Amino acid sequence: MVIREQAPAIHDARPTRPPRPQTRRPHRLIVWYRQGGLTVVLFAVPIVLIFLYFSWGPIVNGLVMSLQKTNLVDPAQWVGLSNFTYVLADPSLGQATVNTLYFTLLAIVFGFPLPIFLAVFMAELKGRSWIYTTLAYLPVIVPPVVAILLWKVFYDSSPSGLFNSILGLVGIPPQPWLDSPATAMPSIVLEATWAGAGSAVIIYLAALTSVRAELYEAAELDGSGIWSRVWHITLPQIRGIILVMLLLQVIGTTQLFTEPFLFTGGGPQGSTTTILLLIYNYAFVSGDYGAATALSVLLALGLCILSAVYQLATRKWSSDS
């Protein structure tokens, strides 16, 4: 048995370097100052203060006013939650809520699909589509008060009124339009849809530009018609935009004021009195700004809850595209 001798360990003969002296890093605050952080703060602080004053200032003042009894002339009196109790016990609140929900339902059923249809129609056009886009957006640039007063003339319930004259050409008798509780709200919905559809059309047209063209080309090669392409390609691709626009329309319709105020003043028989019109009556007719602010807070709270529930319910649909 042969025993091998172990070779002696070879030690590194290179001299070891002395450790480097530890240098102290500059403090983070000094680095932030040297990078111009103080200048950024000096520029941002006035902007933030102005935003807080004009944005959150009225909100805070409104919350405070909802707990007071005031007419903005006499000294305000703290009444706690009495304004909310008074508003919730008002019989006119129930009718105003029903009228607002009725308008919202009609606006969604008849007014919400219209801009989508117009946007798809314009996107399919070749050549002079800009003419139709201009015509669709034209009602938006008309001042709302001017448009409402113009339509009020059109809604003349006499046989010589514009709309009744057109209906008379096809043998339909004159309609009461704004003078009947049954037709007043649908008439307002018709004008509001005409006035607001143009801006939604522009948004949908912008959304349609993000749809990939190869999807339509593949569908055309498979022999799909226009309605099949719209249902299986266009609507799923812009589903997120549609859901956002639906929420915005619900929020907008629950804040209806200008149309019933100028068309009917809340009549006939209170059939067009909305929540915002009731708030106006509290503040500027009865002079009870505390009750008006309390109802405004309730409306804002209801819309916040509705938005949160809607976002949670449609989160999966809006993310799946």
Coordinates of C-alpha atoms in Angstrom, one line a residue:
M1 CA 0.0 0.0 0.0
V2 CA 1.5 3.3 -1.1
I3 CA 0.9 6.3 1.0
R4 CA 1.1 9.6 -0.9
E5 CA 2.5 12.5 0.8
Q6 CA 0.3 15.5 0.9
A7 CA 1.7 18.5 -0.9
P8 CA 2.3 21.5 1.4
A9 CA -0.4 24.2 1.1
I10 CA 0.6 27.0 -1.0
H11 CA -0.1 30.3 0.6
D12 CA -0.9 33.4 -1.4
A13 CA 2.2 35.6 -1.2
R14 CA 0.4 38.7 -2.4
P15 CA 0.3 41.4 0.3
T16 CA -3.2 42.2 1.6
R17 CA -4.6 45.6 0.9
P18 CA -5.6 47.7 3.9
P19 CA -9.4 48.2 4.3
R20 CA -10.8 51.3 2.6
P21 CA -11.9 54.0 5.0
Q22 CA -15.7 54.1 5.2
T23 CA -17.1 57.3 3.7
R24 CA -20.2 58.7 5.1
R25 CA -23.1 59.0 2.6
P26 CA -24.8 62.3 2.5
H27 CA -28.1 62.4 4.3
R28 CA -31.2 61.8 2.2
L29 CA -32.6 65.3 3.0
I30 CA -29.4 66.8 1.7
V31 CA -29.6 64.8 -1.5
W32 CA -33.3 65.8 -1.9
Y33 CA -32.3 69.4 -1.4
R34 CA -29.5 69.3 -3.9
Q35 CA -31.8 67.7 -6.5
G36 CA -34.2 70.6 -6.4
G37 CA -36.8 69.2 -4.1
L38 CA -37.3 72.5 -2.3
T39 CA -38.0 74.3 -5.5
V40 CA -40.6 71.7 -6.5
V41 CA -42.3 72.1 -3.1
L42 CA -42.3 75.9 -3.4
F43 CA -44.0 75.6 -6.8
A44 CA -46.5 72.9 -5.7
V45 CA -47.7 74.4 -2.4
P46 CA -49.6 77.3 -3.9
I47 CA -51.3 75.1 -6.5
V48 CA -52.3 72.5 -3.9
L49 CA -53.6 75.3 -1.6
I50 CA -55.7 76.8 -4.4
F51 CA -57.0 73.4 -5.3
L52 CA -58.0 72.6 -1.7
Y53 CA -59.7 76.0 -1.3
F54 CA -61.8 75.9 -4.5
S55 CA -62.4 72.2 -4.6
W56 CA -62.7 70.9 -1.0
G57 CA -63.6 74.2 0.6
P58 CA -67.2 74.2 -0.8
I59 CA -67.5 70.5 0.1
V60 CA -66.5 71.2 3.8
N61 CA -68.7 74.3 3.9
G62 CA -71.6 72.3 2.5
L63 CA -71.2 69.6 5.1
V64 CA -71.2 72.3 7.8
M65 CA -74.2 74.1 6.3
S66 CA -76.2 70.8 6.2
L67 CA -76.1 70.9 10.1
Q68 CA -77.3 74.5 10.3
K69 CA -80.5 76.4 9.8
T70 CA -79.6 79.4 7.7
N71 CA -80.9 81.6 5.0
L72 CA -77.5 83.2 4.4
V73 CA -78.8 86.5 5.9
D74 CA -79.6 85.8 9.6
P75 CA -77.0 84.2 11.9
A76 CA -76.8 80.4 11.4
Q77 CA -78.2 78.1 14.1
W78 CA -76.9 74.6 14.7
V79 CA -79.7 72.1 14.4
G80 CA -77.7 68.9 14.0
L81 CA -79.4 66.2 11.9
S82 CA -82.8 68.0 11.9
N83 CA -82.3 69.1 8.3
F84 CA -81.9 65.5 7.2
T85 CA -84.9 64.4 9.2
Y86 CA -87.0 67.2 7.6
V87 CA -85.9 66.4 4.1
L88 CA -86.5 62.6 4.5
A89 CA -90.0 63.3 5.9
D90 CA -90.9 65.6 3.0
P91 CA -93.6 63.9 0.8
S92 CA -92.3 65.7 -2.3
L93 CA -88.9 63.9 -2.0
G94 CA -90.5 60.5 -2.9
Q95 CA -92.1 61.9 -6.0
A96 CA -88.9 63.7 -7.0
T97 CA -86.9 60.5 -6.5
V98 CA -89.4 58.5 -8.6
N99 CA -89.3 61.2 -11.4
T100 CA -85.5 61.2 -11.4
L101 CA -85.3 57.4 -11.6
Y102 CA -87.9 57.5 -14.4
F103 CA -85.9 59.9 -16.4
T104 CA -82.7 57.9 -15.8
L105 CA -84.4 54.7 -17.0
L106 CA -85.7 56.4 -20.1
A107 CA -82.4 58.0 -20.8
I108 CA -80.5 54.7 -20.5
V109 CA -83.0 52.6 -22.5
F110 CA -83.4 55.1 -25.4
G111 CA -80.6 57.5 -25.1
F112 CA -77.6 55.3 -24.2
P113 CA -77.5 53.0 -27.2
L114 CA -78.0 55.8 -29.7
P115 CA -74.4 57.2 -29.5
I116 CA -72.9 53.7 -29.9
F117 CA -75.0 53.1 -33.0
L118 CA -74.1 56.5 -34.5
A119 CA -70.4 56.0 -33.7
V120 CA -70.3 52.5 -35.4
F121 CA -72.3 53.9 -38.3
M122 CA -69.8 56.7 -38.8
A123 CA -66.8 54.4 -38.4
E124 CA -68.1 52.2 -41.2
L125 CA -68.5 55.1 -43.6
K126 CA -65.7 55.8 -46.0
G127 CA -64.8 59.2 -47.3
R128 CA -66.9 62.0 -45.9
S129 CA -67.5 60.7 -42.5
W130 CA -66.3 64.0 -41.0
I131 CA -69.6 65.6 -42.2
Y132 CA -71.7 63.2 -40.1
T133 CA -69.3 63.7 -37.2
T134 CA -69.8 67.4 -37.4
L135 CA -73.6 67.1 -37.6
A136 CA -73.6 64.8 -34.6
Y137 CA -71.5 67.1 -32.5
L138 CA -73.3 70.3 -33.6
P139 CA -76.0 70.1 -30.8
V140 CA -73.3 70.1 -28.2
I141 CA -72.0 73.5 -29.1
V142 CA -75.5 75.0 -28.9
P143 CA -75.9 76.7 -25.5
P144 CA -78.3 74.6 -23.3
V145 CA -80.7 77.4 -22.5
V146 CA -81.0 78.3 -26.2
A147 CA -81.6 74.7 -27.2
I148 CA -84.2 74.2 -24.5
L149 CA -86.1 77.4 -25.4
L150 CA -86.0 76.4 -29.1
W151 CA -87.4 72.9 -28.3
K152 CA -90.0 74.5 -26.1
V153 CA -91.3 76.3 -29.2
F154 CA -91.2 73.0 -31.1
Y155 CA -93.2 71.3 -28.3
D156 CA -96.1 73.7 -28.8
S157 CA -99.2 71.6 -28.0
S158 CA -101.4 73.5 -30.4
P159 CA -102.1 72.0 -33.9
S160 CA -99.9 74.7 -35.4
G161 CA -96.8 73.7 -33.4
L162 CA -93.9 72.4 -35.3
F163 CA -93.9 68.8 -34.1
N164 CA -97.7 68.6 -34.2
S165 CA -97.7 69.9 -37.7
I166 CA -95.3 67.2 -38.8
L167 CA -97.4 64.6 -37.1
G168 CA -100.5 65.9 -38.8
L169 CA -99.0 65.2 -42.2
V170 CA -99.1 61.5 -41.4
G171 CA -102.5 61.6 -39.8
I172 CA -101.4 61.6 -36.1
P173 CA -103.5 64.0 -33.9
P174 CA -101.7 66.8 -31.9
Q175 CA -99.9 65.7 -28.8
P176 CA -99.8 67.6 -25.5
W177 CA -96.0 67.1 -25.1
L178 CA -95.1 69.2 -22.1
D179 CA -98.6 69.8 -21.0
S180 CA -99.4 66.3 -19.9
P181 CA -97.9 64.3 -17.0
A182 CA -97.7 61.2 -19.3
T183 CA -95.7 62.8 -22.1
A184 CA -93.8 65.6 -20.3
M185 CA -90.9 63.4 -19.1
P186 CA -90.4 61.5 -22.3
S187 CA -90.4 64.8 -24.1
I188 CA -87.6 66.0 -21.9
V189 CA -85.7 62.8 -22.5
L190 CA -85.9 63.3 -26.2
E191 CA -84.4 66.8 -26.0
A192 CA -81.7 65.8 -23.5
T193 CA -80.7 62.9 -25.8
W194 CA -80.4 65.1 -28.8
A195 CA -78.3 67.6 -26.8
G196 CA -75.9 65.2 -25.2
A197 CA -75.4 62.4 -27.7
G198 CA -72.8 64.3 -29.7
S199 CA -70.1 64.2 -27.0
A200 CA -70.6 60.5 -26.4
V201 CA -70.3 59.9 -30.1
I202 CA -66.9 61.5 -30.2
I203 CA -65.7 59.4 -27.3
Y204 CA -66.9 56.2 -28.9
L205 CA -65.3 57.1 -32.2
A206 CA -62.0 57.6 -30.4
A207 CA -62.4 54.2 -28.7
L208 CA -63.1 52.5 -32.0
T209 CA -59.7 53.6 -33.3
S210 CA -58.1 51.2 -30.8
V211 CA -59.8 48.2 -32.3
R212 CA -57.4 46.2 -34.4
A213 CA -58.1 46.2 -38.1
E214 CA -57.0 42.6 -38.5
L215 CA -60.0 41.4 -36.4
Y216 CA -62.4 43.0 -38.9
E217 CA -60.4 41.6 -41.8
A218 CA -60.5 38.1 -40.4
A219 CA -64.2 38.4 -39.8
E220 CA -64.8 39.6 -43.3
L221 CA -62.9 36.6 -44.7
D222 CA -65.1 34.3 -42.6
G223 CA -68.2 35.9 -44.2
S224 CA -69.4 37.8 -41.2
G225 CA -71.8 40.7 -41.8
I226 CA -71.7 44.1 -40.3
W227 CA -74.0 43.3 -37.4
S228 CA -72.0 40.1 -36.6
R229 CA -68.8 42.2 -36.5
V230 CA -70.3 44.8 -34.3
W231 CA -71.6 42.2 -31.8
H232 CA -68.6 39.9 -31.7
I233 CA -65.7 42.4 -32.3
T234 CA -66.6 46.0 -31.8
L235 CA -68.7 45.9 -28.6
P236 CA -66.3 43.5 -26.7
Q237 CA -63.3 45.6 -27.7
I238 CA -64.8 48.8 -26.3
R239 CA -66.6 47.2 -23.4
G240 CA -64.6 49.1 -20.8
I241 CA -65.4 52.4 -22.3
I242 CA -69.1 51.5 -22.5
L243 CA -69.2 50.6 -18.8
V244 CA -67.6 53.9 -17.8
M245 CA -69.9 55.8 -20.1
L246 CA -72.9 54.0 -18.6
L247 CA -71.9 55.0 -15.1
L248 CA -71.3 58.6 -16.1
Q249 CA -74.7 58.8 -17.8
V250 CA -76.4 57.4 -14.7
I251 CA -74.6 60.1 -12.5
G252 CA -75.5 62.8 -15.0
T253 CA -79.2 61.9 -15.4
T254 CA -79.7 61.9 -11.6
Q255 CA -78.5 65.5 -11.6
L256 CA -81.1 66.7 -14.1
F257 CA -82.1 70.3 -13.5
T258 CA -81.9 72.7 -16.4
E259 CA -84.5 70.9 -18.7
P260 CA -87.3 70.5 -16.2
F261 CA -86.7 74.0 -14.8
L262 CA -87.0 75.7 -18.2
F263 CA -89.5 73.4 -19.8
T264 CA -92.1 72.9 -17.1
G265 CA -90.9 74.3 -13.8
G266 CA -91.5 70.8 -12.3
G267 CA -95.0 70.4 -13.7
P268 CA -97.5 69.5 -14.8
Q269 CA -98.7 68.1 -11.5
G270 CA -95.2 67.7 -10.3
S271 CA -94.4 65.0 -12.9
T272 CA -91.1 66.5 -13.8
T273 CA -89.9 67.6 -10.4
T274 CA -86.4 66.1 -10.0
I275 CA -84.1 65.9 -6.9
L276 CA -82.0 68.8 -8.1
L277 CA -85.1 70.9 -8.8
L278 CA -86.3 70.1 -5.3
I279 CA -83.0 71.3 -3.9
Y280 CA -83.4 74.5 -5.9
N281 CA -86.9 75.0 -4.4
Y282 CA -85.6 74.5 -0.9
A283 CA -82.8 77.1 -1.4
F284 CA -84.2 79.8 -3.7
V285 CA -88.0 79.4 -3.2
S286 CA -88.3 78.6 0.5
G287 CA -85.0 80.1 1.5
D288 CA -84.0 77.1 3.6
Y289 CA -80.3 76.6 2.6
G290 CA -79.8 74.1 5.3
A291 CA -82.4 71.7 4.0
A292 CA -81.1 72.2 0.4
T293 CA -77.6 71.4 1.5
A294 CA -78.7 68.3 3.5
L295 CA -80.5 66.9 0.4
S296 CA -77.4 67.6 -1.7
V297 CA -75.3 65.7 0.8
L298 CA -77.7 62.8 0.6
L299 CA -77.6 62.8 -3.2
A300 CA -73.8 62.9 -3.2
L301 CA -73.7 60.0 -0.7
G302 CA -76.1 58.0 -2.7
L303 CA -74.1 58.5 -5.9
C304 CA -70.8 57.6 -4.1
I305 CA -72.4 54.3 -2.9
L306 CA -73.8 53.6 -6.4
S307 CA -70.4 54.2 -8.0
A308 CA -68.6 52.0 -5.6
V309 CA -71.1 49.1 -6.0
Y310 CA -71.0 49.6 -9.8
Q311 CA -67.2 49.5 -9.9
L312 CA -67.1 46.3 -7.8
A313 CA -69.8 44.6 -9.9
T314 CA -68.3 45.5 -13.3
R315 CA -64.6 45.1 -12.4
K316 CA -64.2 41.7 -14.1
W317 CA -66.2 42.8 -17.2
S318 CA -64.2 45.9 -17.7
S319 CA -60.8 44.1 -17.3
D320 CA -61.7 41.2 -19.6
S321 CA -61.3 42.5 -23.2

